[in-house]
mmCIF file of C-alpha atoms in Angstrom:
data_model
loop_
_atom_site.group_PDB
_atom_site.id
_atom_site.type_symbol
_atom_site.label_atom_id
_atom_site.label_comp_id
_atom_site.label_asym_id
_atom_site.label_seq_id
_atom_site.Cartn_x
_atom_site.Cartn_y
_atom_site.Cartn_z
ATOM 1 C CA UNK E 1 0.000 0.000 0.000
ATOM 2 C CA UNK E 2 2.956 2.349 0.642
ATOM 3 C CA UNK E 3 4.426 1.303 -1.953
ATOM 4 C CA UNK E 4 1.868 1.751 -4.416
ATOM 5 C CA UNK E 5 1.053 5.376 -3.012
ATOM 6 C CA UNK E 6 -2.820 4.214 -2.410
ATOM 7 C CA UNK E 7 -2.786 6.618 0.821
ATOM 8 C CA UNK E 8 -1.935 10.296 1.252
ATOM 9 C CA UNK E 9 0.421 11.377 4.110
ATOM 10 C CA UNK E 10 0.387 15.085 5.352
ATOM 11 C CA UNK E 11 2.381 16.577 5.507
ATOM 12 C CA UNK E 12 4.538 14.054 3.731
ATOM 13 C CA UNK E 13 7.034 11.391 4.880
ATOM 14 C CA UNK E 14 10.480 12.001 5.305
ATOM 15 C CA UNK E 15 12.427 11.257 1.850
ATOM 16 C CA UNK E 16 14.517 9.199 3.212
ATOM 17 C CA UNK E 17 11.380 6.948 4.506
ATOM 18 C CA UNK E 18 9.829 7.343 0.977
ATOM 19 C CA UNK E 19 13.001 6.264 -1.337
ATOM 20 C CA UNK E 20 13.789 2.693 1.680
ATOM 21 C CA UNK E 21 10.075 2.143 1.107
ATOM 22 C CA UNK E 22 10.808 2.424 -2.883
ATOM 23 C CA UNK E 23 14.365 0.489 -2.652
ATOM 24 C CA UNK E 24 12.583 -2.747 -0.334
ATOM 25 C CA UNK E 25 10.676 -5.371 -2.726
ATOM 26 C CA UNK E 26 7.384 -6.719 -2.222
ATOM 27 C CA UNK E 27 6.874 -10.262 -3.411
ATOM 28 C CA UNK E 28 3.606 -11.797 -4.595
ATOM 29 C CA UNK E 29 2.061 -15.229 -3.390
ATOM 30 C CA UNK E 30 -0.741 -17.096 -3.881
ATOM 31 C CA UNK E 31 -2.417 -19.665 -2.066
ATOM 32 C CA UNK E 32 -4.497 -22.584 -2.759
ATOM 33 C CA UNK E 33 -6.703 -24.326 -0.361
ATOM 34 C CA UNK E 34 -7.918 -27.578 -0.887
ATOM 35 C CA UNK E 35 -10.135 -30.169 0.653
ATOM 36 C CA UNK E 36 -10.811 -33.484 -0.129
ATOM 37 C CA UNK E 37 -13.216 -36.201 1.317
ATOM 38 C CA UNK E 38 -10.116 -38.334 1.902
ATOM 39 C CA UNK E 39 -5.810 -38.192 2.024
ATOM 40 C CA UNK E 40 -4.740 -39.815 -1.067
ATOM 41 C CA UNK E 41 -1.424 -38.961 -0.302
ATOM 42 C CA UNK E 42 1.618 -39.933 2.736
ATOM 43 C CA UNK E 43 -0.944 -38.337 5.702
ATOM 44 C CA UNK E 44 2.180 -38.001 8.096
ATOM 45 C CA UNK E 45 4.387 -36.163 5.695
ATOM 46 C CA UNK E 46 3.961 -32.178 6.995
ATOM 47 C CA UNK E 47 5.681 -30.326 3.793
ATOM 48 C CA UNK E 48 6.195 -31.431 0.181
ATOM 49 C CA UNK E 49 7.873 -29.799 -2.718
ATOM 50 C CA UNK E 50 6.827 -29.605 -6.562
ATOM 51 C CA UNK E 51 9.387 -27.866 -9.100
ATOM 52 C CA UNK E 52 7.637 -27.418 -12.641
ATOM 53 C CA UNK E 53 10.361 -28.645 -14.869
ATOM 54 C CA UNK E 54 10.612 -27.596 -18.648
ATOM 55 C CA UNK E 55 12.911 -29.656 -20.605
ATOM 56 C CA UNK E 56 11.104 -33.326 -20.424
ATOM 57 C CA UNK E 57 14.510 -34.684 -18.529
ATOM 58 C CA UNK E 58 12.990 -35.454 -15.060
ATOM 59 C CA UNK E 59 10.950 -38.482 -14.484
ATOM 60 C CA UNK E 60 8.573 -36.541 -13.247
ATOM 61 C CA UNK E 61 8.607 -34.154 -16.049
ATOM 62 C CA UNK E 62 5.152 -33.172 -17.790
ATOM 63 C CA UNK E 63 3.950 -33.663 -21.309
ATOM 64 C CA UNK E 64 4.731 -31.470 -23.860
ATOM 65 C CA UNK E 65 1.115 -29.976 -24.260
ATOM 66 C CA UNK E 66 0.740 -29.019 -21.031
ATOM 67 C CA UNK E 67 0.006 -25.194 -21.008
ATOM 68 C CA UNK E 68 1.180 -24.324 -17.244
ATOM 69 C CA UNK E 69 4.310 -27.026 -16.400
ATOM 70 C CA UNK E 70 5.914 -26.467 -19.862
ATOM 71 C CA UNK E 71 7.007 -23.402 -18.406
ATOM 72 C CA UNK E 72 10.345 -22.541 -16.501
ATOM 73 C CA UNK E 73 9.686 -21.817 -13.349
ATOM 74 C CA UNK E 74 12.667 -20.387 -10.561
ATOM 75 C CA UNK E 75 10.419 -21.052 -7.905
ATOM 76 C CA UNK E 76 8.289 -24.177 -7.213
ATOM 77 C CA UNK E 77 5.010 -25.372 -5.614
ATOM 78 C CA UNK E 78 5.135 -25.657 -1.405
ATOM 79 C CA UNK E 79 2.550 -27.751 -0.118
ATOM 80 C CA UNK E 80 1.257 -27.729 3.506
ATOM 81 C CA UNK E 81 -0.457 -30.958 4.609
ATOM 82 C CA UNK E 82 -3.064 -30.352 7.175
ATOM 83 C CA UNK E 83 -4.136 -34.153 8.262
ATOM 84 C CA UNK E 84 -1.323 -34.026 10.788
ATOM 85 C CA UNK E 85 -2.966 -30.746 12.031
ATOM 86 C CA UNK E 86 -6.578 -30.808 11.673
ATOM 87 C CA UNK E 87 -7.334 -34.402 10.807
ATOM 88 C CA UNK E 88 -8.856 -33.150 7.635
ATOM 89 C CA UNK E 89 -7.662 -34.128 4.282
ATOM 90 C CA UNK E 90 -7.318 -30.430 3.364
ATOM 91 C CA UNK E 91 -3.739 -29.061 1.531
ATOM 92 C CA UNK E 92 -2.642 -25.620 1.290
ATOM 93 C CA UNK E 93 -0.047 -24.640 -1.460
ATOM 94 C CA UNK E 94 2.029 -21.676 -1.426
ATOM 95 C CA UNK E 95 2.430 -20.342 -5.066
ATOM 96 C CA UNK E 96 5.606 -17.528 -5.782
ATOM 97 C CA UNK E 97 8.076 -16.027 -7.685
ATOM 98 C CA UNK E 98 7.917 -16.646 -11.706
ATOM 99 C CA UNK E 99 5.227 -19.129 -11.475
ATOM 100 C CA UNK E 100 3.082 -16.511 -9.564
ATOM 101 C CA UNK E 101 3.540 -13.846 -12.529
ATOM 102 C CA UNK E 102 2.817 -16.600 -14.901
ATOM 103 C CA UNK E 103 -0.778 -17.895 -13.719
ATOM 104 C CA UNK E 104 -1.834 -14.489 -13.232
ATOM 105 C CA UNK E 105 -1.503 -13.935 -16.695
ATOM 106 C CA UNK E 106 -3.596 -16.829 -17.577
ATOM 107 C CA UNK E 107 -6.452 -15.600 -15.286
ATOM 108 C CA UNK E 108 -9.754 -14.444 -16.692
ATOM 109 C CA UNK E 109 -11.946 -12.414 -14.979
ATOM 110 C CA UNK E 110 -14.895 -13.096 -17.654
ATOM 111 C CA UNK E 111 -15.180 -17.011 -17.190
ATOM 112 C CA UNK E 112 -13.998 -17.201 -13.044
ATOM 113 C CA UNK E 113 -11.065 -19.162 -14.552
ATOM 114 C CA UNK E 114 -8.762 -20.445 -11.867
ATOM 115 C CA UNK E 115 -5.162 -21.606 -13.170
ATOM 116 C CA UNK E 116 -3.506 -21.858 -9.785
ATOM 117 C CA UNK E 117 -5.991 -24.736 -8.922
ATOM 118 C CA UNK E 118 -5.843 -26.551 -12.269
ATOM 119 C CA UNK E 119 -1.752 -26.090 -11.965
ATOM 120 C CA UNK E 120 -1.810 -27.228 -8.500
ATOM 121 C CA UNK E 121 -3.995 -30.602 -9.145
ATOM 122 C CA UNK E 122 -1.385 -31.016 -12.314
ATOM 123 C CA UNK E 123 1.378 -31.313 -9.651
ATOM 124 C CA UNK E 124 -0.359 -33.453 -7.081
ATOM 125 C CA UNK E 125 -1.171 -36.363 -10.304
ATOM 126 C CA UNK E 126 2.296 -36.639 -11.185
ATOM 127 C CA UNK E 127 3.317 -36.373 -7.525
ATOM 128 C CA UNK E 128 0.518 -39.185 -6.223
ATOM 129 C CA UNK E 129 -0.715 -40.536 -9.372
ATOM 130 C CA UNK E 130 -4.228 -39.367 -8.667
ATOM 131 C CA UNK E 131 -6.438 -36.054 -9.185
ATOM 132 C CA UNK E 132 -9.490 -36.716 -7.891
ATOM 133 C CA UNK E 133 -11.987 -33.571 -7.854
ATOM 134 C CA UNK E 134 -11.577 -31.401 -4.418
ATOM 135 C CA UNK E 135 -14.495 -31.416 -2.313
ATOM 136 C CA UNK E 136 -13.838 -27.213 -1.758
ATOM 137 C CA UNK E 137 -10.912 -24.975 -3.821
ATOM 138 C CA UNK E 138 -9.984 -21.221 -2.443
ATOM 139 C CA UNK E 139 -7.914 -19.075 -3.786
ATOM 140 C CA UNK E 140 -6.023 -16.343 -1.817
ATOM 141 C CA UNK E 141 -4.763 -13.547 -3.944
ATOM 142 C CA UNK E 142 -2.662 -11.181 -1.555
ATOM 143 C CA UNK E 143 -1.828 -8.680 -4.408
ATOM 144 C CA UNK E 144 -5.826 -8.174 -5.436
ATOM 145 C CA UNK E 145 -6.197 -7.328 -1.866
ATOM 146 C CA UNK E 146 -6.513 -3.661 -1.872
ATOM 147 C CA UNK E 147 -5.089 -3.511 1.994
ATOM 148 C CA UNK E 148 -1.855 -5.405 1.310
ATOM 149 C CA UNK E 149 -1.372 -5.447 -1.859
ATOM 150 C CA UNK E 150 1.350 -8.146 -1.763
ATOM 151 C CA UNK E 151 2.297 -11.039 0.694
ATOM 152 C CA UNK E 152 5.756 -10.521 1.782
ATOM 153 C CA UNK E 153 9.323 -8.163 2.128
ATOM 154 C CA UNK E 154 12.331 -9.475 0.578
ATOM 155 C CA UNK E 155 15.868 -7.429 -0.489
ATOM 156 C CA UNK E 156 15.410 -6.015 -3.848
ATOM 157 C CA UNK E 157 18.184 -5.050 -5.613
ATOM 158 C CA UNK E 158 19.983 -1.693 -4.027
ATOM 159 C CA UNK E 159 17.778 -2.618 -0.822
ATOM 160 C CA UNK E 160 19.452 -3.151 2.859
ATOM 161 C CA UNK E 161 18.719 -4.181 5.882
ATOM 162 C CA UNK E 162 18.930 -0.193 7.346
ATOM 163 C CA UNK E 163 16.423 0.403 4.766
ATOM 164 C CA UNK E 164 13.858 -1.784 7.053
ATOM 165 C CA UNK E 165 14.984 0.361 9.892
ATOM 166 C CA UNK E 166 14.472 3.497 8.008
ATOM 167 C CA UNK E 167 10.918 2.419 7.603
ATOM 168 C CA UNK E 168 10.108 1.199 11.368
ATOM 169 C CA UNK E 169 11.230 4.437 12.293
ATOM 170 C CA UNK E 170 8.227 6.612 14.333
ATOM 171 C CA UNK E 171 7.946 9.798 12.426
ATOM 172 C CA UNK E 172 5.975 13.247 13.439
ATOM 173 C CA UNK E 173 7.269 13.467 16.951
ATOM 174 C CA UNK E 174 6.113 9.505 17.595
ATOM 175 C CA UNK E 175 2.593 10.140 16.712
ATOM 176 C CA UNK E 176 2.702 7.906 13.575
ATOM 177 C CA UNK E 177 4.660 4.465 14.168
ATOM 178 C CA UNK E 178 5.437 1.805 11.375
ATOM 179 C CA UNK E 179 4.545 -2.022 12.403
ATOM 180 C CA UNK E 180 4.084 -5.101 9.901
ATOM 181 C CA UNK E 181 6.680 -7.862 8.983
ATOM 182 C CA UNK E 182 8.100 -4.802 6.897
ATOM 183 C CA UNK E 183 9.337 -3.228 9.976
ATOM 184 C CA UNK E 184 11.173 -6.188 11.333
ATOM 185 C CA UNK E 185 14.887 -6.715 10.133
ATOM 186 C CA UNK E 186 15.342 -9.619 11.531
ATOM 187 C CA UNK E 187 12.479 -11.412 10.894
ATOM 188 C CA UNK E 188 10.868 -9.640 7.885
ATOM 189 C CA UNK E 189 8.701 -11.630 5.562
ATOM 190 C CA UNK E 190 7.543 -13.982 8.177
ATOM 191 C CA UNK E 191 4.196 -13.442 10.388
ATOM 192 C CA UNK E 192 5.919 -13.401 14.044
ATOM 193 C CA UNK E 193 7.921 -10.299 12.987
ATOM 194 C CA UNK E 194 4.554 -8.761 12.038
ATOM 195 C CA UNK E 195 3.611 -10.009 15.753
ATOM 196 C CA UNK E 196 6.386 -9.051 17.235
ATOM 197 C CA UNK E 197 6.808 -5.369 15.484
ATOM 198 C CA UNK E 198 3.410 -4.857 16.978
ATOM 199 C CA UNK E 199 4.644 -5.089 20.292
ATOM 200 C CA UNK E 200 7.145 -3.191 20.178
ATOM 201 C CA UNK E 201 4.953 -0.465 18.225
ATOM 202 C CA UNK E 202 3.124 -1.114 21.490
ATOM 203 C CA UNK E 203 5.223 -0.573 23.884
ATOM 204 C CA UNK E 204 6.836 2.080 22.288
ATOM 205 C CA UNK E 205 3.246 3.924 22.632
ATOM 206 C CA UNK E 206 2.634 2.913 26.312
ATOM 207 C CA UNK E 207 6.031 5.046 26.878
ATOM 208 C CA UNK E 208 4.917 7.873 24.714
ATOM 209 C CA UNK E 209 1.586 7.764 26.630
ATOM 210 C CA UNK E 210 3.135 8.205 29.936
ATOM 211 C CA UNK E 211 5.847 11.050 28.924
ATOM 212 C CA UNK E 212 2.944 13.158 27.751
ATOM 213 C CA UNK E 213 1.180 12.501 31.071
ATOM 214 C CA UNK E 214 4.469 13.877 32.935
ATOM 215 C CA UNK E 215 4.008 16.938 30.712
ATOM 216 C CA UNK E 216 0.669 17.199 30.073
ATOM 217 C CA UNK E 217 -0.505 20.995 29.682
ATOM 218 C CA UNK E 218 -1.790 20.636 26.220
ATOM 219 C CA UNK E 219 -4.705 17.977 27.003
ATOM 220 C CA UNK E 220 -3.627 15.551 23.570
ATOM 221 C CA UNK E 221 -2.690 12.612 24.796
ATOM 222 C CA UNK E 222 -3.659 11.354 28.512
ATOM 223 C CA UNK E 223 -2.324 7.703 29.926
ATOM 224 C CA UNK E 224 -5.564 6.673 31.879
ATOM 225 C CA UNK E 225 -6.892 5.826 28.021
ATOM 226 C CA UNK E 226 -4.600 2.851 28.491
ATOM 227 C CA UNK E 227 -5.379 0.727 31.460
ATOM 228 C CA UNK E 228 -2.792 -0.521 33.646
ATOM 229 C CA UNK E 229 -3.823 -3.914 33.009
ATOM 230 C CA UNK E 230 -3.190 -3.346 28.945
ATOM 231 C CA UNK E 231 0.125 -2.473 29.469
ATOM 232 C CA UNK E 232 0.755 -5.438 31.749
ATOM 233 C CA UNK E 233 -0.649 -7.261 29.273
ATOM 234 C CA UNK E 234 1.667 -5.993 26.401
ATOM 235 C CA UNK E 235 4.570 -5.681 28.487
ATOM 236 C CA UNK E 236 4.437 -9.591 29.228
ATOM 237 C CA UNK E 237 3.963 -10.633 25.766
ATOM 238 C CA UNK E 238 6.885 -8.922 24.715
ATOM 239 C CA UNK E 239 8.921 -11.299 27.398
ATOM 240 C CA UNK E 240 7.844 -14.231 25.329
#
């Protein structure tokens, strides 16, 4: 979203905020949901990996006519097994990278079409040697989402780690603060440094909150809006 420019900041970020949030990449991802009546593949097994290959070598290799796996692909299929989980014969596959950019071209908005799930049951037959019909298909798309816009942080090309700081940075005398996986340099990309950037966001207020209520003649910002037991609350999560 800051990226893209969809909001208006005024008066405006610093520009040293604005070109980090330009520099850091934003990666795409699908994901595909699916849910059978019952496992027809290794139940115990948590992850398993897919790689489309393109040049007919690998015994798992497609045929030629297939429209999706006759493409080279840097980034294969991740799939999640849920039995071990839920006890539910449901699978949830992670879609990125080339492949991503790829299936979103083949989508059509006038016929519902959905690639990712026809690519995805592709993989499972030559993977299991069955494709039976799912009993329920989802698809997540994180970049149609108009409040994310994109599923994850990675180093783009002229991008650094300060850059992340640069963007966690509180600006406007603390009044605006910066949390989301984004924010995190050690974690970024993954949820718990979404989580974690939260509480420190958090925290960060509960101090704010309290200076202004040792110097509070202008009547913006009191402490009693935050109860004591909040900030125990937040405090002790951020011991975890």
């Amino acid at each position: 979203v800051l990226k893209r420019r969809q909001i208006s900041i005024l008066p405006r970020l610093p520009s040293a905020k604005e070109d980090a949030i330009s520099r850091l990449g934003f990666g795409q991802m699908d994901k595909v949901l699916l849910q059978y009546k019952e496992c027809f593949w290794p139940s115990g097994t948590y992850v398993f990996g897919y790689n489309f290959p393109s040049d007919g070598s690998s015994p798992a290799a497609p045929v030629a006519s297939s429209p999706i796996m006759s493409q080279r692909s840097r980034h294969n299929l991740f799939i999640f097994n849920l039995v071990p989980v839920t006890g539910r014969a449901v699978l949830v596959v992670l879609i990125t990278g080339d492949l991503q950019q790829l299936l979103a071209k083949k989508r059509s908005r006038r016929d519902g079409s959905f690639p990712e799930i026809s690519a995805v049951r592709q993989a499972l037959e030559k993977m299991f040697g069955r494709n039976p019909t799912p009993d329920k298909a989802r698809v997540v798309r994180w970049g149609d989402d108009n409040f994310t816009r994109g599923a994850y942080t990675f180093m783009a090309k002229g991008a650094e780690p300060k850059d992340i700081e640069t963007v966690a940075a509180p600006v406007f005398s603390g009044k605006l603060g910066f949390a989301g996986e984004h924010t995190s340099r050690n974690r970024y990309g993954y949820m718990d440094g979404a989580y974690c950037s939260g509480v420190r966001e958090g925290n960060r207020l509960i101090k704010l909150l309290g200076d202004h209520k040792n110097n509070s003649d202008d009547g913006i910002i009191n402490s009693d809006s935050v109860s004591s037991k909040e900030q125990r609350n937040v405090i002790q999560r951020s011991k975890l």
